[in-house]
Coordinates of C-alpha atoms and ligand atoms in Angstrom, one line a residue:
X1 CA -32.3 8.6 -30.2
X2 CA -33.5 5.0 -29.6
X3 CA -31.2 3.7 -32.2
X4 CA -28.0 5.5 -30.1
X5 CA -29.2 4.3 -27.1
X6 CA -28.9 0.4 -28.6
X7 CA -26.0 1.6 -29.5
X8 CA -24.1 2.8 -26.2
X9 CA -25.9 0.1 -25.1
X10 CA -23.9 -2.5 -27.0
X11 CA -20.9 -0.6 -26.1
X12 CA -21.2 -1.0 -22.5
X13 CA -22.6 -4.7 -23.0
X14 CA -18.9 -4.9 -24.8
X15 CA -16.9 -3.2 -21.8
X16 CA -19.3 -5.8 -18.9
X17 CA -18.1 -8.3 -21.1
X18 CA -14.5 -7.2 -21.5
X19 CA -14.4 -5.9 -18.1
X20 CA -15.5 -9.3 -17.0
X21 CA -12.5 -10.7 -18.8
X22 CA -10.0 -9.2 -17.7
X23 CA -10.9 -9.6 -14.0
X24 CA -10.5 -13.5 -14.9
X25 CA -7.3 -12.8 -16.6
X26 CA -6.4 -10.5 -13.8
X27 CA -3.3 -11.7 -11.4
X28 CA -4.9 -12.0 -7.9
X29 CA -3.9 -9.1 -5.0
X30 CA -4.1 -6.6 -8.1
X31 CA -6.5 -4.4 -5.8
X32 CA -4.0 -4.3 -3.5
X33 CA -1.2 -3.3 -5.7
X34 CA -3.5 -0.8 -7.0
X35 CA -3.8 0.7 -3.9
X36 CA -0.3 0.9 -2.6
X37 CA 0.5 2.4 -6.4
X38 CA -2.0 5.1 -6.1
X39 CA -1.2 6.7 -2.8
X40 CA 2.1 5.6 -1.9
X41 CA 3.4 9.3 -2.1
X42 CA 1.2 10.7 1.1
X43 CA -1.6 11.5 -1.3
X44 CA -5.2 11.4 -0.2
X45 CA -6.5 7.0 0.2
X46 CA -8.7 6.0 -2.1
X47 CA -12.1 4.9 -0.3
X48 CA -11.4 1.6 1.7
X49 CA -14.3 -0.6 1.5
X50 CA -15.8 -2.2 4.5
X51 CA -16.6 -5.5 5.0
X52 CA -20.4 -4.2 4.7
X53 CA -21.5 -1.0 3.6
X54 CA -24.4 1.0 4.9
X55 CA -26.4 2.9 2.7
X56 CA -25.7 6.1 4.5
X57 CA -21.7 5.2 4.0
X58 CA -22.4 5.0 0.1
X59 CA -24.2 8.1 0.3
X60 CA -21.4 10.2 2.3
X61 CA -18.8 9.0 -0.4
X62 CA -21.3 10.4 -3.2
X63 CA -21.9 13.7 -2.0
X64 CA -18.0 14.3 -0.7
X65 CA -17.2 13.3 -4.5
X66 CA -20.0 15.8 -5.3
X67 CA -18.9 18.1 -3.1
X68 CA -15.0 17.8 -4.8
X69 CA -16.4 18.4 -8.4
X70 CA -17.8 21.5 -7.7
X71 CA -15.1 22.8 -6.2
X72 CA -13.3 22.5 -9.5
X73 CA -16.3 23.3 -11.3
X74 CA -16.1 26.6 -9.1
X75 CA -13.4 28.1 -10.2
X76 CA -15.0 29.1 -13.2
X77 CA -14.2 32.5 -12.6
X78 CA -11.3 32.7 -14.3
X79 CA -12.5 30.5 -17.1
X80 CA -13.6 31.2 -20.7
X81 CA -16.5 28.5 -20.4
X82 CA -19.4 29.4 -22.7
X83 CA -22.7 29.4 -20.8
X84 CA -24.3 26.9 -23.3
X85 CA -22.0 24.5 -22.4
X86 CA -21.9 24.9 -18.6
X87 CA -25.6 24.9 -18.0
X88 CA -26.1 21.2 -19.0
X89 CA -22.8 19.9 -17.5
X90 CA -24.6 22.0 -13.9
X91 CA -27.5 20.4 -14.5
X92 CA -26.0 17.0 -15.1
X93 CA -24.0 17.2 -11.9
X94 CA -27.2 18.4 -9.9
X95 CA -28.9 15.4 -11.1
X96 CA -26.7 13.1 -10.1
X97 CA -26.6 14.6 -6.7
X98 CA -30.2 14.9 -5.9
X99 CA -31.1 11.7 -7.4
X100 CA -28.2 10.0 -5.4
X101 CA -29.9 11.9 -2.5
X102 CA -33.8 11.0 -3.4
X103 CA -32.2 7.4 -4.2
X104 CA -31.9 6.9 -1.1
X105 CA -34.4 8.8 1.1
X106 CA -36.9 6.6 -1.1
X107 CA -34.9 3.5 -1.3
X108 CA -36.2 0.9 -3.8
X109 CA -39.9 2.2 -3.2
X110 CA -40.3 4.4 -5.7
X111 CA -36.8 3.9 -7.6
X112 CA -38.1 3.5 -11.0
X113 CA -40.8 6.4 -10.8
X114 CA -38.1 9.1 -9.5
X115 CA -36.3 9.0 -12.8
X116 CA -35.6 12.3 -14.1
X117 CA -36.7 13.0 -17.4
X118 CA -34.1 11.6 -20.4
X119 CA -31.5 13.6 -21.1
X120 CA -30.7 15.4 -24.1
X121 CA -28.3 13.5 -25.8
X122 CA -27.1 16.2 -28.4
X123 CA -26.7 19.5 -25.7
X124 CA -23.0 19.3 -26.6
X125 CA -23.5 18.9 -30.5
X126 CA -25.4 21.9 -31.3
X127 CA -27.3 21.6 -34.7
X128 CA -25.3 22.3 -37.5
X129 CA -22.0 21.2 -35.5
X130 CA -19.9 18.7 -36.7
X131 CA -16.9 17.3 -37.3
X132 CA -15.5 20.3 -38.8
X133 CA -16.0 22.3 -35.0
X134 CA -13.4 20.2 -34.0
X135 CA -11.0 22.8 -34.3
X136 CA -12.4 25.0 -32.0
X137 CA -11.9 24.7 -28.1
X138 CA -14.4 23.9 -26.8
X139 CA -16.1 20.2 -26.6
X140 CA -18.1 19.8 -29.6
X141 CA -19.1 16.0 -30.2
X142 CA -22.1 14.5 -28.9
X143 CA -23.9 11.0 -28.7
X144 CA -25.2 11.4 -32.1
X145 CA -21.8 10.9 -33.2
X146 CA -20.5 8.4 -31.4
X147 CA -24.0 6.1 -31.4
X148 CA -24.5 3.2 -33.7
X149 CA -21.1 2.0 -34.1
X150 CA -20.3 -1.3 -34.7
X151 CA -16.3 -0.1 -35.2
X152 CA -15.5 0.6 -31.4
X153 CA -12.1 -1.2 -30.4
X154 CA -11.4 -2.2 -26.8
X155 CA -7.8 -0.1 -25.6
X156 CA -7.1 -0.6 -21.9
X157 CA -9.0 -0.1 -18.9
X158 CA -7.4 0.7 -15.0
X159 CA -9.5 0.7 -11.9
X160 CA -12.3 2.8 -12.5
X161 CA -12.3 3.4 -16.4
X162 CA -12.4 1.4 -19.6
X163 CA -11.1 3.2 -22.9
X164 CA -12.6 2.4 -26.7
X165 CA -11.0 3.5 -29.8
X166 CA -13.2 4.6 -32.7
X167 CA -12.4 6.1 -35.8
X168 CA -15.3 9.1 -37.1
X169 CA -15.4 9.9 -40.6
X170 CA -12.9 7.6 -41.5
X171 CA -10.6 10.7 -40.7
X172 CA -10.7 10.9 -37.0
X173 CA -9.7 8.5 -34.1
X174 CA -11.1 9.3 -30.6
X175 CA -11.4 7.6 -27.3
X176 CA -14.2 7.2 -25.8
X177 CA -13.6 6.4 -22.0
X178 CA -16.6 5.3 -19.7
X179 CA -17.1 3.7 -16.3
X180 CA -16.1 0.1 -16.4
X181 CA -18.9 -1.9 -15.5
X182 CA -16.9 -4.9 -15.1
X183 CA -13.6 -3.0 -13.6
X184 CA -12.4 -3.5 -9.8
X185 CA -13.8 -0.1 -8.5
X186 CA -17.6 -0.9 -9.5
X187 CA -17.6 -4.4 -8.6
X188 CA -15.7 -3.9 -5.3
X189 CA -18.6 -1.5 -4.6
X190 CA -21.5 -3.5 -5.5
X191 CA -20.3 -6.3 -3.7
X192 CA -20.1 -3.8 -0.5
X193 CA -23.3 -2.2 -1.0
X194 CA -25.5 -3.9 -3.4
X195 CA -26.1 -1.0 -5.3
X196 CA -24.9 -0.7 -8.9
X197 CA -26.6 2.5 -9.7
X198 CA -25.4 4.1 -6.6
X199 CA -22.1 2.5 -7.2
X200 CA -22.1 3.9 -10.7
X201 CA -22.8 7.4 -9.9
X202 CA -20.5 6.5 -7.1
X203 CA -17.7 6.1 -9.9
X204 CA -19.0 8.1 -12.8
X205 CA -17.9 11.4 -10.2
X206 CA -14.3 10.6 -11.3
X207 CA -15.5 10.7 -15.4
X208 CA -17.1 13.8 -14.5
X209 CA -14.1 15.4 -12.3
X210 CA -11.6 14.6 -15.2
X211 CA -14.2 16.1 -18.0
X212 CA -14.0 18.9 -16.0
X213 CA -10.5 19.6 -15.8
X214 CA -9.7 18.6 -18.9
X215 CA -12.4 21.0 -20.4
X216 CA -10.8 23.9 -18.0
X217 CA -6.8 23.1 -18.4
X218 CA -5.8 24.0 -21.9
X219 CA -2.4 22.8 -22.7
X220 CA -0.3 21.0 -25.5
X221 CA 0.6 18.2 -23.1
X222 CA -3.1 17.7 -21.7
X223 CA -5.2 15.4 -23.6
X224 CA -7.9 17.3 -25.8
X225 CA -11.6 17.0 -24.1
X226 CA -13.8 16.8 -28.0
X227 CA -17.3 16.5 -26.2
X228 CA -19.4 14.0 -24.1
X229 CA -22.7 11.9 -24.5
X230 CA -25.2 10.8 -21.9
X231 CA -27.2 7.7 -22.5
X232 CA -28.8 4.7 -20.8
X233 CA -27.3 2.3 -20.7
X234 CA -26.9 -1.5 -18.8
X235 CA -30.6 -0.2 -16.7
X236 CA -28.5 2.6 -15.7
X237 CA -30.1 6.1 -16.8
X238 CA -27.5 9.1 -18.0
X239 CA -24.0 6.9 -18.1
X240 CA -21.7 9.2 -19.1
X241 CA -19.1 9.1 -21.9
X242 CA -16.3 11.4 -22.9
X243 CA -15.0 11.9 -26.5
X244 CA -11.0 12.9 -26.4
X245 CA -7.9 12.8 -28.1
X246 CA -7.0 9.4 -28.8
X247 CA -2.9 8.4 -27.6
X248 CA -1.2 5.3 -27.4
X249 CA 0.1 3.9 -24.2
X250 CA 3.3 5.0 -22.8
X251 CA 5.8 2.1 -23.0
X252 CA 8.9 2.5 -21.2
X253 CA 10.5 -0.7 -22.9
X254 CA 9.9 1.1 -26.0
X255 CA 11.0 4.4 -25.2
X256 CA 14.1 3.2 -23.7
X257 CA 14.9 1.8 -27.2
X258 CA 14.9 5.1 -29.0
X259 CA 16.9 7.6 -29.9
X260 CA 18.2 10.5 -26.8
X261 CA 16.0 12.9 -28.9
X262 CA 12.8 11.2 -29.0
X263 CA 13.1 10.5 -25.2
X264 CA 14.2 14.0 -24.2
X265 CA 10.7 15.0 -26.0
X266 CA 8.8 12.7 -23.6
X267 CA 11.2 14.4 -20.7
X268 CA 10.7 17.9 -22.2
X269 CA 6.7 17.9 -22.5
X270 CA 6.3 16.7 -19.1
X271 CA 8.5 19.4 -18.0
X272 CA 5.8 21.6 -19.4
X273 CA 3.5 20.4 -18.7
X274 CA 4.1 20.6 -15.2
X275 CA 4.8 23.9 -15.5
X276 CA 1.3 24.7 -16.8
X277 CA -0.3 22.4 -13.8
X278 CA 2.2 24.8 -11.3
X279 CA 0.7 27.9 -12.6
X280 CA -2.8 27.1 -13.5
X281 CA -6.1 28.5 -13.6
X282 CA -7.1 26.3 -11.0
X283 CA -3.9 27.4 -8.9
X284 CA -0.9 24.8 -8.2
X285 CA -2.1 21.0 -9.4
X286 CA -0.5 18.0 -8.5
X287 CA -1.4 14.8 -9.9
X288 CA -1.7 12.0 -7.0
X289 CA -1.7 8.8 -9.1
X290 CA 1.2 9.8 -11.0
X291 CA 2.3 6.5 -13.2
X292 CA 3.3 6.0 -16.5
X293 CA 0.3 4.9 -17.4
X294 CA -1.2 7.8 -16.6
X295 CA 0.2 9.2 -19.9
X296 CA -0.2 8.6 -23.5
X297 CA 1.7 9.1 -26.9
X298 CA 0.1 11.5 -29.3
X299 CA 2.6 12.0 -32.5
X300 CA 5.9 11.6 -30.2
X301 CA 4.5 14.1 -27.2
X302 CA 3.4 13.5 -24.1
X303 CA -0.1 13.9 -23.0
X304 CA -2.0 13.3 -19.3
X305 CA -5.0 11.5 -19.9
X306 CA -5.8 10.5 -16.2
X307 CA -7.1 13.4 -14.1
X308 CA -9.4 11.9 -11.8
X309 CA -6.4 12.0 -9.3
X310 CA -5.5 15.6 -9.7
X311 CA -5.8 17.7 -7.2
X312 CA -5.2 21.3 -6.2
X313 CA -5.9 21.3 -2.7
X314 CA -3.1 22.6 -0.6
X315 CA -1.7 20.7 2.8
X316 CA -2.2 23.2 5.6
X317 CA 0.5 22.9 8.1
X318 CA 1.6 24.4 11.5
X319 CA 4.9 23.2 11.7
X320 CA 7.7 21.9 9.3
X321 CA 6.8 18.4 10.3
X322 CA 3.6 18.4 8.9
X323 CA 5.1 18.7 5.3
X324 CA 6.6 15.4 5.3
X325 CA 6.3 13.8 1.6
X326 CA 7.1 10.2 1.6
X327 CA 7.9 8.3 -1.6
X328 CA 10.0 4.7 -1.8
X329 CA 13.5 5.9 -1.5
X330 CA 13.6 9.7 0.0
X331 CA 11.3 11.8 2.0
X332 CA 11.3 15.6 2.1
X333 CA 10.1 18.0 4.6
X334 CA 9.4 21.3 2.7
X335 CA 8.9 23.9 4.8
X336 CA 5.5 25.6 6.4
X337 CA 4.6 29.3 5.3
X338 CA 3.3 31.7 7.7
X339 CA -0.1 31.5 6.4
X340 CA 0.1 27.9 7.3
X341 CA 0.5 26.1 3.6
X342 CA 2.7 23.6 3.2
X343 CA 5.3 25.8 0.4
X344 CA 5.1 24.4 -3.5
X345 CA 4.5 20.8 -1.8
X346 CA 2.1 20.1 -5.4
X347 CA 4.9 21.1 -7.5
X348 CA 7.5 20.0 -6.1
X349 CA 5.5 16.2 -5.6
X350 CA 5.3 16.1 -9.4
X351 CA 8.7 17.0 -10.0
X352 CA 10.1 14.4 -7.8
X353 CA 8.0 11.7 -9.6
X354 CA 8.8 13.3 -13.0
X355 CA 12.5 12.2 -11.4
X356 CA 12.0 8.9 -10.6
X357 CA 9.5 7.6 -12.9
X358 CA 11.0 9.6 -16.3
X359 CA 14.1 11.8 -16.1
X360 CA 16.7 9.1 -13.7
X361 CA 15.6 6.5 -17.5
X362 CA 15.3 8.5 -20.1
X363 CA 17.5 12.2 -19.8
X364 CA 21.3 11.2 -19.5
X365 CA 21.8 7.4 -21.0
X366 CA 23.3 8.4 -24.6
X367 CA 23.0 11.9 -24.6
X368 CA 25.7 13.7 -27.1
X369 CA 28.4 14.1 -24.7
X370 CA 29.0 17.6 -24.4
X371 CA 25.2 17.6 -22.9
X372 CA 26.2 15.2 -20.2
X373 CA 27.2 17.7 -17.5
X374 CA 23.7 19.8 -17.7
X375 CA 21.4 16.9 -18.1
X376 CA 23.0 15.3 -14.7
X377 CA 22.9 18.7 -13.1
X378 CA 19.0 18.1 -14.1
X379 CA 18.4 15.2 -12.8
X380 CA 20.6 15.6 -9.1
X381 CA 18.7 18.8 -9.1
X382 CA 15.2 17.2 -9.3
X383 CA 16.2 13.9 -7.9
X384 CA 17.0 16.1 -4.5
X385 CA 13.8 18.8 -5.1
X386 CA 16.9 21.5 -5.5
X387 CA 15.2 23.1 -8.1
X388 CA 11.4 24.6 -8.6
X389 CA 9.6 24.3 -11.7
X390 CA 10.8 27.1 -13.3
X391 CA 13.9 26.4 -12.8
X392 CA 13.1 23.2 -14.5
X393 CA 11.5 24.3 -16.9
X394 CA 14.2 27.1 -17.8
X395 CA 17.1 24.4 -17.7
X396 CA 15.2 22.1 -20.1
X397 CA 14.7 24.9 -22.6
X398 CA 18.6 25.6 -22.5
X399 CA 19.6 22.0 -23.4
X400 CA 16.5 21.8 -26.4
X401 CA 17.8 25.8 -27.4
X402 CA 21.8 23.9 -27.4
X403 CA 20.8 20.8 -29.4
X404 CA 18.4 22.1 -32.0
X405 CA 21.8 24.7 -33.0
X406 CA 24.3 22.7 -32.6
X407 CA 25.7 24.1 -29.6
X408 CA 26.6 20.8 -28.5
X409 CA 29.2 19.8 -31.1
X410 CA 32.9 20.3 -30.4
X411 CA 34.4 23.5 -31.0
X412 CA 37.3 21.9 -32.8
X413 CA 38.4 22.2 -36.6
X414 CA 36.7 19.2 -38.5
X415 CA 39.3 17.2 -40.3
X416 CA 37.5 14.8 -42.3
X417 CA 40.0 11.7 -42.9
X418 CA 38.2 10.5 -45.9
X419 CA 37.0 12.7 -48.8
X420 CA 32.9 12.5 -49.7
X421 CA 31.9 13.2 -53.8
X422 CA 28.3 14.7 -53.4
X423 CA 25.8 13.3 -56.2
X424 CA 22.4 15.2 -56.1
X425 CA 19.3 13.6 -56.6
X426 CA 20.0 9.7 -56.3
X427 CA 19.7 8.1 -52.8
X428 CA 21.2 4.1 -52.5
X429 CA 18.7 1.4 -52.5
X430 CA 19.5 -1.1 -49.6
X431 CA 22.6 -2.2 -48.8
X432 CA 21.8 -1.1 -45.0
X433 CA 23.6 -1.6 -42.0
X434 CA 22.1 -1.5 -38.1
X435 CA 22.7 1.0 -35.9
X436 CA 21.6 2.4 -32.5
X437 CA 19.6 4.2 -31.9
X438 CA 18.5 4.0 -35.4
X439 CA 15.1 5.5 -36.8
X440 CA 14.8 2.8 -38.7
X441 CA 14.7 -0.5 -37.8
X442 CA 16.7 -2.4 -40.5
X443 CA 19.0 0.7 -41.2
X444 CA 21.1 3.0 -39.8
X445 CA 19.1 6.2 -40.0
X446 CA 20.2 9.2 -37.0
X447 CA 19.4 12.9 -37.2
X448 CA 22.3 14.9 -37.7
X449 CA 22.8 18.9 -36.6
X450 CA 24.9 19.7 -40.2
X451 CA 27.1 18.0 -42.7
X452 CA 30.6 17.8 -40.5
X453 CA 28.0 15.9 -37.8
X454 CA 27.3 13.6 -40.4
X455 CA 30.9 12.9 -41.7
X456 CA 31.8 12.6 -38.2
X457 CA 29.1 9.9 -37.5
X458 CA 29.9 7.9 -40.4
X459 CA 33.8 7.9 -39.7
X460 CA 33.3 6.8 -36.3
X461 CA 31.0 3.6 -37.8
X462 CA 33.8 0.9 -39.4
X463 CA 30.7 -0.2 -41.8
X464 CA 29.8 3.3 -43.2
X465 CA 30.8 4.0 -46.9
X466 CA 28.3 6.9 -47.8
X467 CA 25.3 8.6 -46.8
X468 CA 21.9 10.0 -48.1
X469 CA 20.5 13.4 -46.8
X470 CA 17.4 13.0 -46.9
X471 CA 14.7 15.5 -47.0
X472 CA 13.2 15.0 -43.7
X473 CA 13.5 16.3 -40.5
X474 CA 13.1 15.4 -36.8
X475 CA 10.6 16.9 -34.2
X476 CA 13.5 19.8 -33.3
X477 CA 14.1 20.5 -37.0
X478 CA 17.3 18.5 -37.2
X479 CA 18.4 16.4 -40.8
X480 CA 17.8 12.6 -40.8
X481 CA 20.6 11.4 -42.9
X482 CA 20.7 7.0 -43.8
X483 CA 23.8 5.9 -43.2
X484 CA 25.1 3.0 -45.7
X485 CA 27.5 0.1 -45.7
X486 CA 27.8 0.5 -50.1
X487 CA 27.3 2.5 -53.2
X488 CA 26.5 0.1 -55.8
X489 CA 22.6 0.5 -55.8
X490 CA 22.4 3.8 -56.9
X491 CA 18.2 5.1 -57.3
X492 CA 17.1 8.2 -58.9
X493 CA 15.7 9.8 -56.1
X494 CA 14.6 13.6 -56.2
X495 CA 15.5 16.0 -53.3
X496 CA 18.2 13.8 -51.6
X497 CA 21.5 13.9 -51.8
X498 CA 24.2 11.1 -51.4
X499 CA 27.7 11.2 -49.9
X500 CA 30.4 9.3 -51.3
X501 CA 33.2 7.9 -49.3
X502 CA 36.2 8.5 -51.5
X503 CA 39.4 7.8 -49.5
X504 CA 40.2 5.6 -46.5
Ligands
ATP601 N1 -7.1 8.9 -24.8 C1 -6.5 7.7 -24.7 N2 -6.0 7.1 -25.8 C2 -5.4 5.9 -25.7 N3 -5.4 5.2 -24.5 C3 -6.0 5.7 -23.5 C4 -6.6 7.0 -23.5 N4 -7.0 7.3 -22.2 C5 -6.7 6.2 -21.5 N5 -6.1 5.3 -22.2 C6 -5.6 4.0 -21.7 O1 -6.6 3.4 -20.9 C7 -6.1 3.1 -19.6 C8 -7.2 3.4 -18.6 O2 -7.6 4.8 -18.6 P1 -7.6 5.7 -17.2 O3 -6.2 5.7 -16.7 O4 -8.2 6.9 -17.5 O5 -8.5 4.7 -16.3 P2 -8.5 4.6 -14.7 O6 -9.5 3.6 -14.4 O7 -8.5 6.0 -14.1 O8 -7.0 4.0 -14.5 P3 -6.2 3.9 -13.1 O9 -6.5 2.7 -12.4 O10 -4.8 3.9 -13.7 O11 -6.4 5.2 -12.4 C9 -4.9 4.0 -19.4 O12 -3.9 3.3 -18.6 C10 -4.4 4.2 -20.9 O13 -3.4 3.2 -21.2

């Protein structure tokens, strides 16, 4: 126990430190960009600090966050949560209230002495539990496997957060994401109210919200919750730390570099996935800070990792006019429902920022050509809010159901002009040419829906003189094939098959 607690200690030493840093390195007027960023699309502001904070403002903003978390937290209803692990996450929550409460109505007179007992680190990594439980549901690591780690490697932080990478086992990467001590949305705080456990509890409500959520949405594309750990750390009693899915960041440079199939998966799980946030447990969820970066990369699907921002409050409304959405370059008035709601306005503000911040880049720029026509129908129909999710959804599964058979190839006879001698089992070593979008970097490697796909692919490239069909496939099942400028290097190579070019 004391041992983890140097531990997580260190840790969050690490993240002040780093936190620290990158506020030097940080361009000035970030906070500001931040800000306009966040709720730029009508969505609730972010807390505006005053110039001097009372005590009494800090403690509205805690208990409205408190309030907000157990309104999710509420809905369990309809939720499969096991009562083991609800009671300590309640209790948790009603300590942070009532301390952030007693905080104050004994402020700095008998601080120390109203600590609540220690927490028990382990209440989420049950005895006998380890890393094997992973494979169930629900959250199942704890501090005891996260603490004394000297391996934890800095990933990126935002306003509020900071995000560590650590491998368990030597088998299994996870994140571990924490309030960032040194970040803009603690230090903006202390410098308002002088309080940094205030401000921390202040801030740890968003940790809490996003456990939460990501503990009750259960979806492909939303990052896996694997457990949390409470420890003191930095003078600060119960700082909370989550355990998830680890992803890499979502870089548009790099996605705009690969192949139409590869970024159509990126397009296609976000599509999903906000169909599962339209339709779930917690009713219609939109997600207000809705950014790239709010996404990661785990093996070539999107996944949210970012929930603090989610919300699934509807906008009440007693007229049209009141559901105006606003974003850079269009607005939208959707229309009010008798019972005073503004109609699918959650939905439909994610699918409009799935427009403009994914499908308008990634969906139609080298798509095979016969897919052209649906994927601009696609994005006209989200880039104008045409279309519900559904539809989305169902128009997205057509165009992956049309690729992954071939539907998209030409009906015509294939006339081959050259002839191609098949020799099984040898592949050709090098002589590479480039290609785009290539699969490889130094060769020309594409996936290919059958052989007549291939032959076409190589008689449309001046360079190619054979091919190898290889054994592997792509995420929708499709052959890779390496296309090749020579046949002279001829490997033994079991399982593939080459093509030779034969006549010109
Ligand atoms: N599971 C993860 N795996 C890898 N990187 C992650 C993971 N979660 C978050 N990150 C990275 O850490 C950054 C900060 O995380 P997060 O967005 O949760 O913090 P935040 O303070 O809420 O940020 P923001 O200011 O964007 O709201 C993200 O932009 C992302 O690049």
């Amino acid at each position: 126990m004391r041992r983890s607690r140097i531990a997580l200690a260190a840790g969050f030493c690490l993240s002040f430190f780093l936190g620290t840093l990158l506020n030097l390195l940080c361009v000035p007027g970030f906070d500001h960009l931040h800000q306009q960023h966040r709720f730029r699309d009508g969505a609730t502001p972010a807390p505006q600090w005053p110039a001097t904070g009372s005590p009494a403002d800090l403690l509205r903003q805690l208990r409205a966050r408190y309030q907000e978390v157990i309104r999710y937290r509420e809905h369990r209803a309809a939720l499969p949560v096991s009562g083991r692990l609800r009671k300590p996450l309640e209790r948790r929550l009603m300590d942070l209230a009532q301390r952030s409460a007693s905080s104050h109505e004994q402020h700095r007179v008998t601080k120390s002495g109203s600590e609540p007992a220690a927490p028990e680190p382990t209440f989420l990594s049950p005895q006998g539990a380890g890393l094997l439980d992973l494979s169930l549901r629900a959250p199942s690591l704890g501090c005891r496997d996260i603490a004394n780690r000297s391996d934890v490697r800095y990933l990126g932080s935002g306003y509020t957060k900071a995000v560590y990478k650590l491998v368990l086992n030597r088998s299994l990467s996870v994140a571990l994401k924490s309030v960032d001590f040194g970040g803009h949305d603690i230090q903006n705080c202390v410098q308002q109210y002088r309080d940094l456990q205030d401000c921390y509890r202040l801030a740890s409500y968003k940790i809490v919200k996003e456990m939460i959520l990501l503990q009750r949405l259960q979806h492909p594309n939303i990052l896996q919750l694997y457990g949390y750990c409470y420890q003191d750390s930095n003078d600060i009693s119960n700082t909370l730390t989550t355990i998830t899915e680890l992803g890499s960041p979502l870089e548009m440079i790099q996605l705009l570099q690969s192949s139409w199939e590869d970024r159509f998966r990126i397009c296609l799980s976000l599509v999903r996935l906000l169909h599962y946030l339209a339709h779930s447990p917690l009713g219609s969820l939109t997600l207000l800070d809705f950014r790239p970066r709010q996404f990661v990369i785990v093996d070539g699907e999107l996944k949210v990792t970012d929930l603090d921002d989610a919300s699934m409050e509807g906008t009440p409304c007693s007229s049209n006019a009141d559901c105006f959405m606003e974003f850079p370059a269009r607005n939208f008035t959707l229309q009010c429902s008798v019972e005073g709601k503004c109609q699918n306005m959650n939905e439909k503000r994610n699918l409009y920022n799935a427009y403009r911040f994914f499908f308008t880049y990634l969906l139609p720029h080298s798509a095979p050509l016969s897919l052209k026509p649906l994927l601009d129908s696609i994005v006209n129909a989200t880039g104008e809010l045409r279309w519900g999710i559904d539809e989305t959804v169902a128009q997205f599964e057509k165009v992956l159901y049309m690729y992954r058979n071939g539907l998209y190839l030409s009906n015509m006879t294939h006339t081959p002009k050259a002839e191609y001698k098949q020799v099984v089992d040898v592949s050709i070593a090098e002589e590479d040419y480039r290609c785009w979008p290539s699969y490889h970097h130094n060769g020309c490697l594409l996936s290919v829906y059958n052989i007549n796909e291939a032959i076409d692919i190589c008689e449309s490239h001046s360079q190619c003189q054979a091919f190898v069909w290889t054994n592997e496939t792509t995420w929708t099942g499709r052959q890779l094939v390496f296309f090749k400028a020579g046949s002279i290097n001829f490997v033994p190579d079991h399982g593939k098959i080459t093509y030779l070019k034969s006549t010109g």
